[in-house]
mmCIF file of C-alpha atoms in Angstrom:
data_model
loop_
_atom_site.group_PDB
_atom_site.id
_atom_site.type_symbol
_atom_site.label_atom_id
_atom_site.label_comp_id
_atom_site.label_asym_id
_atom_site.label_seq_id
_atom_site.Cartn_x
_atom_site.Cartn_y
_atom_site.Cartn_z
ATOM 1 C CA MET A 1 -62.044 -17.686 19.767
ATOM 2 C CA SER A 2 -58.581 -16.173 19.833
ATOM 3 C CA THR A 3 -55.639 -17.984 18.427
ATOM 4 C CA PRO A 4 -53.960 -18.602 21.785
ATOM 5 C CA THR A 5 -57.199 -20.056 23.163
ATOM 6 C CA ALA A 6 -57.658 -22.291 20.098
ATOM 7 C CA THR A 7 -54.116 -23.596 20.588
ATOM 8 C CA ILE A 8 -54.854 -24.388 24.176
ATOM 9 C CA VAL A 9 -58.088 -26.156 23.259
ATOM 10 C CA ALA A 10 -56.256 -28.298 20.648
ATOM 11 C CA ALA A 11 -53.555 -29.214 23.161
ATOM 12 C CA ARG A 12 -56.174 -30.021 25.752
ATOM 13 C CA THR A 13 -58.074 -32.221 23.313
ATOM 14 C CA ARG A 14 -54.945 -34.176 22.473
ATOM 15 C CA LEU A 15 -54.257 -34.619 26.140
ATOM 16 C CA GLU A 16 -57.888 -35.734 26.848
ATOM 17 C CA LEU A 17 -57.599 -38.401 24.141
ATOM 18 C CA LYS A 18 -54.278 -39.651 25.412
ATOM 19 C CA MET A 19 -55.742 -39.908 28.924
ATOM 20 C CA PHE A 20 -58.746 -41.797 27.600
ATOM 21 C CA ALA A 21 -56.552 -44.265 25.632
ATOM 22 C CA ARG A 22 -54.488 -44.991 28.741
ATOM 23 C CA HIS A 23 -57.560 -46.288 30.611
ATOM 24 C CA ARG A 24 -57.988 -49.690 28.952
ATOM 25 C CA GLU A 25 -60.902 -50.709 31.073
ATOM 26 C CA GLN A 26 -62.794 -47.530 30.217
ATOM 27 C CA MET A 27 -62.065 -48.029 26.491
ATOM 28 C CA ALA A 28 -63.267 -51.623 26.673
ATOM 29 C CA VAL A 29 -66.541 -50.644 28.344
ATOM 30 C CA THR A 30 -67.102 -47.669 26.007
ATOM 31 C CA PHE A 31 -66.626 -49.563 22.771
ATOM 32 C CA ALA A 32 -67.534 -53.183 23.715
ATOM 33 C CA MET A 33 -70.682 -52.706 25.819
ATOM 34 C CA PRO A 34 -72.883 -51.138 23.092
ATOM 35 C CA VAL A 35 -71.755 -53.712 20.526
ATOM 36 C CA LEU A 36 -72.436 -56.621 22.923
ATOM 37 C CA LEU A 37 -75.850 -55.269 23.804
ATOM 38 C CA LEU A 38 -76.724 -54.759 20.167
ATOM 39 C CA VAL A 39 -75.705 -58.327 19.249
ATOM 40 C CA LEU A 40 -77.598 -59.675 22.279
ATOM 41 C CA LEU A 41 -80.777 -57.755 21.327
ATOM 42 C CA ALA A 42 -80.492 -59.077 17.813
ATOM 43 C CA LEU A 43 -80.187 -62.671 19.105
ATOM 44 C CA ILE A 44 -83.223 -62.167 21.440
ATOM 45 C CA GLY A 45 -85.362 -60.481 18.879
ATOM 46 C CA GLY A 46 -84.979 -61.098 15.169
ATOM 47 C CA GLY A 47 -88.527 -60.222 14.099
ATOM 48 C CA THR A 48 -89.992 -57.130 12.381
ATOM 49 C CA VAL A 49 -91.955 -54.300 13.797
ATOM 50 C CA ASP A 50 -95.659 -54.702 12.932
ATOM 51 C CA GLY A 51 -96.878 -52.508 10.144
ATOM 52 C CA THR A 52 -93.457 -51.266 9.084
ATOM 53 C CA GLY A 53 -91.542 -54.199 7.693
ATOM 54 C CA VAL A 54 -88.527 -52.876 9.615
ATOM 55 C CA ALA A 55 -86.337 -55.457 11.389
ATOM 56 C CA GLU A 56 -86.153 -55.014 15.100
ATOM 57 C CA SER A 57 -82.364 -55.231 14.913
ATOM 58 C CA ARG A 58 -82.305 -52.021 12.835
ATOM 59 C CA VAL A 59 -84.346 -50.256 15.476
ATOM 60 C CA HIS A 60 -82.003 -51.456 18.214
ATOM 61 C CA ALA A 61 -78.958 -50.302 16.166
ATOM 62 C CA ALA A 62 -80.281 -46.734 15.887
ATOM 63 C CA GLY A 63 -81.045 -46.800 19.621
ATOM 64 C CA MET A 64 -77.603 -48.092 20.615
ATOM 65 C CA ILE A 65 -75.938 -45.372 18.623
ATOM 66 C CA ALA A 66 -77.787 -42.800 20.750
ATOM 67 C CA VAL A 67 -76.985 -44.765 23.934
ATOM 68 C CA GLY A 68 -73.252 -44.803 22.938
ATOM 69 C CA ILE A 69 -73.155 -41.055 22.534
ATOM 70 C CA VAL A 70 -74.856 -40.388 25.950
ATOM 71 C CA SER A 71 -72.733 -43.078 27.611
ATOM 72 C CA ALA A 72 -69.461 -41.496 26.356
ATOM 73 C CA GLY A 73 -70.581 -37.993 27.366
ATOM 74 C CA PHE A 74 -72.893 -38.116 30.302
ATOM 75 C CA GLN A 75 -71.887 -41.342 32.132
ATOM 76 C CA GLY A 76 -68.204 -41.278 31.224
ATOM 77 C CA LEU A 77 -67.538 -37.633 31.963
ATOM 78 C CA ALA A 78 -69.579 -37.440 35.180
ATOM 79 C CA LEU A 79 -67.472 -40.140 36.760
ATOM 80 C CA ALA A 80 -64.176 -39.042 35.179
ATOM 81 C CA VAL A 81 -64.467 -35.356 36.066
ATOM 82 C CA ALA A 82 -65.595 -36.174 39.675
ATOM 83 C CA ALA A 83 -62.496 -38.427 39.958
ATOM 84 C CA GLU A 84 -60.258 -35.570 38.563
ATOM 85 C CA ARG A 85 -61.617 -33.242 41.240
ATOM 86 C CA GLN A 86 -61.147 -35.748 44.014
ATOM 87 C CA ASP A 87 -57.569 -36.684 43.079
ATOM 88 C CA GLY A 88 -56.499 -33.084 42.794
ATOM 89 C CA THR A 89 -56.185 -32.896 38.982
ATOM 90 C CA LEU A 90 -58.657 -29.987 38.686
ATOM 91 C CA LYS A 91 -56.994 -28.122 41.505
ATOM 92 C CA ARG A 92 -53.649 -28.270 39.602
ATOM 93 C CA LEU A 93 -55.342 -27.169 36.372
ATOM 94 C CA ARG A 94 -56.833 -24.173 38.147
ATOM 95 C CA GLY A 95 -53.292 -22.920 38.751
ATOM 96 C CA THR A 96 -52.420 -22.903 35.058
ATOM 97 C CA PRO A 97 -53.208 -20.226 32.481
ATOM 98 C CA MET A 98 -55.781 -22.489 30.822
ATOM 99 C CA PRO A 99 -59.205 -20.743 30.596
ATOM 100 C CA PRO A 100 -62.246 -22.785 31.732
ATOM 101 C CA VAL A 101 -63.701 -22.698 28.270
ATOM 102 C CA ALA A 102 -60.664 -24.642 26.980
ATOM 103 C CA TYR A 103 -61.349 -27.355 29.545
ATOM 104 C CA LEU A 104 -64.989 -27.527 28.379
ATOM 105 C CA LEU A 105 -64.195 -27.584 24.688
ATOM 106 C CA GLY A 106 -61.463 -30.111 25.240
ATOM 107 C CA LYS A 107 -63.952 -32.436 26.898
ATOM 108 C CA ILE A 108 -66.540 -31.900 24.127
ATOM 109 C CA ALA A 109 -63.898 -32.639 21.461
ATOM 110 C CA GLN A 110 -62.835 -35.791 23.247
ATOM 111 C CA VAL A 111 -66.395 -37.069 23.412
ATOM 112 C CA ILE A 112 -66.889 -36.193 19.680
ATOM 113 C CA VAL A 113 -63.860 -38.278 18.676
ATOM 114 C CA VAL A 114 -64.745 -41.215 20.904
ATOM 115 C CA SER A 115 -68.414 -41.106 19.873
ATOM 116 C CA LEU A 116 -67.531 -41.030 16.183
ATOM 117 C CA ALA A 117 -65.306 -44.065 16.605
ATOM 118 C CA GLN A 118 -68.056 -45.798 18.537
ATOM 119 C CA VAL A 119 -70.723 -44.948 15.922
ATOM 120 C CA ALA A 120 -68.444 -46.256 13.138
ATOM 121 C CA LEU A 121 -68.004 -49.492 15.040
ATOM 122 C CA LEU A 122 -71.710 -49.951 15.602
ATOM 123 C CA LEU A 123 -72.452 -49.168 11.916
ATOM 124 C CA VAL A 124 -69.928 -51.731 10.792
ATOM 125 C CA VAL A 125 -71.470 -54.358 13.118
ATOM 126 C CA GLY A 126 -74.986 -53.314 12.007
ATOM 127 C CA VAL A 127 -74.317 -53.440 8.275
ATOM 128 C CA ILE A 128 -72.361 -56.725 8.367
ATOM 129 C CA GLY A 129 -74.435 -58.668 10.789
ATOM 130 C CA LEU A 130 -77.769 -57.040 11.426
ATOM 131 C CA ASP A 131 -79.052 -56.056 7.993
ATOM 132 C CA LEU A 132 -78.672 -52.327 8.700
ATOM 133 C CA THR A 133 -78.781 -50.155 5.555
ATOM 134 C CA LEU A 134 -76.836 -46.948 5.401
ATOM 135 C CA PRO A 135 -78.874 -44.029 4.010
ATOM 136 C CA HIS A 136 -78.156 -42.877 0.432
ATOM 137 C CA ASP A 137 -79.923 -39.515 0.831
ATOM 138 C CA PRO A 138 -77.472 -36.745 1.693
ATOM 139 C CA MET A 139 -80.171 -35.001 3.671
ATOM 140 C CA ARG A 140 -80.264 -37.915 6.048
ATOM 141 C CA TRP A 141 -76.569 -37.639 6.662
ATOM 142 C CA LEU A 142 -77.023 -33.899 7.236
ATOM 143 C CA THR A 143 -79.654 -34.825 9.818
ATOM 144 C CA PHE A 144 -77.219 -37.288 11.388
ATOM 145 C CA ALA A 145 -74.611 -34.545 11.634
ATOM 146 C CA TRP A 146 -76.687 -31.993 13.513
ATOM 147 C CA VAL A 147 -78.369 -34.625 15.707
ATOM 148 C CA PHE A 148 -74.951 -36.082 16.504
ATOM 149 C CA VAL A 149 -73.375 -32.718 17.363
ATOM 150 C CA LEU A 150 -76.355 -31.626 19.495
ATOM 151 C CA GLY A 151 -76.397 -35.028 21.230
ATOM 152 C CA VAL A 152 -72.650 -34.977 21.935
ATOM 153 C CA THR A 153 -72.807 -31.430 23.311
ATOM 154 C CA VAL A 154 -75.823 -32.088 25.521
ATOM 155 C CA ALA A 155 -74.326 -35.424 26.845
ATOM 156 C CA THR A 156 -71.045 -33.686 27.592
ATOM 157 C CA LEU A 157 -72.707 -30.742 29.416
ATOM 158 C CA LEU A 158 -74.902 -33.111 31.378
ATOM 159 C CA GLY A 159 -71.836 -35.170 32.383
ATOM 160 C CA LEU A 160 -70.028 -32.056 33.587
ATOM 161 C CA ALA A 161 -73.090 -30.820 35.405
ATOM 162 C CA ALA A 162 -73.648 -34.166 37.064
ATOM 163 C CA SER A 163 -69.961 -34.236 38.136
ATOM 164 C CA GLY A 164 -70.429 -30.972 39.983
ATOM 165 C CA LEU A 165 -73.306 -32.433 41.959
ATOM 166 C CA MET A 166 -71.339 -35.544 43.074
ATOM 167 C CA ARG A 167 -69.666 -35.369 46.450
ATOM 168 C CA LYS A 168 -66.609 -37.221 47.635
ATOM 169 C CA GLY A 169 -67.293 -40.903 48.016
ATOM 170 C CA ALA A 170 -70.452 -40.825 45.837
ATOM 171 C CA ASN A 171 -71.281 -44.066 44.210
ATOM 172 C CA GLY A 172 -71.154 -44.377 40.409
ATOM 173 C CA ALA A 173 -74.520 -46.106 40.581
ATOM 174 C CA LEU A 174 -76.087 -42.671 41.186
ATOM 175 C CA ILE A 175 -75.191 -41.984 37.537
ATOM 176 C CA ILE A 176 -75.366 -45.424 35.940
ATOM 177 C CA LEU A 177 -78.770 -46.558 37.304
ATOM 178 C CA PRO A 178 -80.858 -43.556 36.125
ATOM 179 C CA PHE A 179 -79.222 -43.645 32.759
ATOM 180 C CA THR A 180 -79.904 -47.377 32.393
ATOM 181 C CA ALA A 181 -83.513 -46.930 33.496
ATOM 182 C CA LEU A 182 -84.062 -44.221 30.856
ATOM 183 C CA GLN A 183 -82.877 -46.612 28.145
ATOM 184 C CA PHE A 184 -85.857 -48.875 28.804
ATOM 185 C CA VAL A 185 -88.454 -46.128 28.453
ATOM 186 C CA SER A 186 -86.751 -44.101 25.561
ATOM 187 C CA GLY A 187 -87.320 -46.502 22.679
ATOM 188 C CA VAL A 188 -83.909 -48.128 22.773
ATOM 189 C CA PHE A 189 -84.899 -51.662 23.693
ATOM 190 C CA VAL A 190 -88.656 -51.421 23.076
ATOM 191 C CA GLU A 191 -90.455 -49.838 20.102
ATOM 192 C CA PRO A 192 -92.116 -46.596 21.170
ATOM 193 C CA SER A 193 -95.544 -47.838 20.145
ATOM 194 C CA GLN A 194 -95.329 -50.728 22.683
ATOM 195 C CA LEU A 195 -94.782 -48.382 25.645
ATOM 196 C CA PRO A 196 -97.739 -47.112 27.727
ATOM 197 C CA HIS A 197 -98.762 -43.506 26.965
ATOM 198 C CA GLY A 198 -97.745 -42.355 30.456
ATOM 199 C CA VAL A 199 -94.259 -43.859 29.979
ATOM 200 C CA GLN A 200 -93.922 -42.211 26.581
ATOM 201 C CA GLN A 201 -94.803 -38.851 28.144
ATOM 202 C CA PHE A 202 -92.299 -39.338 30.919
ATOM 203 C CA ALA A 203 -89.498 -40.306 28.504
ATOM 204 C CA ALA A 204 -90.279 -37.218 26.376
ATOM 205 C CA LEU A 205 -89.036 -35.063 29.292
ATOM 206 C CA PHE A 206 -85.502 -36.296 28.780
ATOM 207 C CA PRO A 207 -82.998 -35.959 25.922
ATOM 208 C CA LEU A 208 -82.261 -39.619 25.373
ATOM 209 C CA LYS A 209 -85.717 -40.230 23.848
ATOM 210 C CA TRP A 210 -85.247 -37.385 21.358
ATOM 211 C CA LEU A 211 -81.695 -38.354 20.525
ATOM 212 C CA THR A 212 -82.840 -41.913 19.827
ATOM 213 C CA GLN A 213 -85.735 -40.659 17.714
ATOM 214 C CA GLY A 214 -83.394 -38.463 15.740
ATOM 215 C CA MET A 215 -81.112 -41.437 14.949
ATOM 216 C CA ARG A 216 -84.137 -43.523 13.902
ATOM 217 C CA SER A 217 -85.050 -40.811 11.449
ATOM 218 C CA VAL A 218 -81.599 -41.279 9.838
ATOM 219 C CA PHE A 219 -81.241 -44.979 9.729
ATOM 220 C CA LEU A 220 -84.805 -46.305 9.408
ATOM 221 C CA PRO A 221 -87.208 -45.958 6.427
ATOM 222 C CA ASP A 222 -90.064 -43.531 6.518
ATOM 223 C CA SER A 223 -92.471 -46.376 6.883
ATOM 224 C CA PHE A 224 -91.380 -46.506 10.596
ATOM 225 C CA ARG A 225 -92.887 -43.098 11.261
ATOM 226 C CA ALA A 226 -96.267 -44.772 11.498
ATOM 227 C CA VAL A 227 -95.380 -46.243 14.943
ATOM 228 C CA GLU A 228 -93.676 -43.115 16.270
ATOM 229 C CA PRO A 229 -95.754 -41.530 19.053
ATOM 230 C CA ALA A 230 -96.661 -38.496 16.899
ATOM 231 C CA GLY A 231 -96.669 -40.358 13.535
ATOM 232 C CA SER A 232 -93.649 -38.374 12.382
ATOM 233 C CA TRP A 233 -89.980 -37.930 13.148
ATOM 234 C CA GLU A 234 -90.607 -34.515 14.869
ATOM 235 C CA LEU A 235 -87.141 -33.310 13.971
ATOM 236 C CA GLY A 236 -87.982 -29.739 14.963
ATOM 237 C CA ARG A 237 -88.880 -30.897 18.400
ATOM 238 C CA VAL A 238 -85.823 -33.062 18.566
ATOM 239 C CA ALA A 239 -83.610 -29.999 17.956
ATOM 240 C CA LEU A 240 -85.637 -27.854 20.374
ATOM 241 C CA VAL A 241 -85.538 -30.341 23.302
ATOM 242 C CA LEU A 242 -81.858 -31.201 22.883
ATOM 243 C CA ALA A 243 -80.975 -27.490 22.673
ATOM 244 C CA ALA A 244 -83.068 -26.763 25.823
ATOM 245 C CA TRP A 245 -81.369 -29.489 27.735
ATOM 246 C CA GLY A 246 -77.995 -28.136 26.575
ATOM 247 C CA VAL A 247 -78.806 -24.731 28.035
ATOM 248 C CA ILE A 248 -80.110 -26.261 31.243
ATOM 249 C CA ALA A 249 -77.009 -28.411 31.634
ATOM 250 C CA LEU A 250 -74.726 -25.469 30.951
ATOM 251 C CA VAL A 251 -76.340 -23.332 33.586
ATOM 252 C CA VAL A 252 -76.158 -26.170 36.143
ATOM 253 C CA TRP A 253 -72.556 -26.812 35.265
ATOM 254 C CA ILE A 254 -71.580 -23.149 35.712
ATOM 255 C CA ARG A 255 -73.369 -22.983 39.051
ATOM 256 C CA THR A 256 -72.073 -26.263 40.422
ATOM 257 C CA PHE A 257 -68.657 -26.816 38.946
ATOM 258 C CA ARG A 258 -65.873 -26.941 41.554
ATOM 259 C CA TRP A 259 -62.124 -27.098 40.904
ATOM 260 C CA ILE A 260 -61.512 -28.177 44.490
ATOM 261 C CA GLU A 261 -63.329 -30.974 46.341
ATOM 262 C CA ASN A 262 -64.380 -28.908 49.408
ATOM 263 C CA GLU A 263 -65.133 -25.774 47.369
ATOM 264 C CA ARG A 264 -68.728 -24.430 47.669
#
């Protein structure tokens, strides 16, 4: 990346973060909703997963970290970018010297910062109130790093791709409902072993299941592998599926992205 482009990306990232901070309602939903769901799940559950000795609250914490990442990238960006196109923001940006890659990287950087803050908040809540233990093995934190980066990138690209498919007047429920449904089959609220085999196979087609599984490999003990569908963390497959979805989302975004609302 050339120095001028890097400067533009940095400036765009700062602007994206300022715009995010100005939307108090969006900030409240982004940070408060995963925490409230995590606490609610802990109050409803409270037991341990059979055969593992792992508290259900720890499983839910790992799942909500994955949900938070996808929520900030996919759900948040799909709605925000569609709104930017409809109110003419993207049309104005098109008339500036800013290269499209700077817009993309600025969005990814904004999601990384927001997701890191969200993960930190969830970890604090998990450690203080839900008996979550932070890993001591540096390799687990290395796993967290690449799963996090892949997850953020995929979620951001999916959000941008989905925004290009939304037409003027489209309801946000078209984004929110499928994402919510996937949470119930991807091991976020229910342990994978409790899901029917067909449901597990369906969930395996989508990145949320693999992102959630990757986060479980970081924050849960190895004893939990016994109740994973394959009896292991399958980190190689986690990387492969997330990377594949990233490529698919990038292609869809390139083919469907529109700077102007009526552009075809």
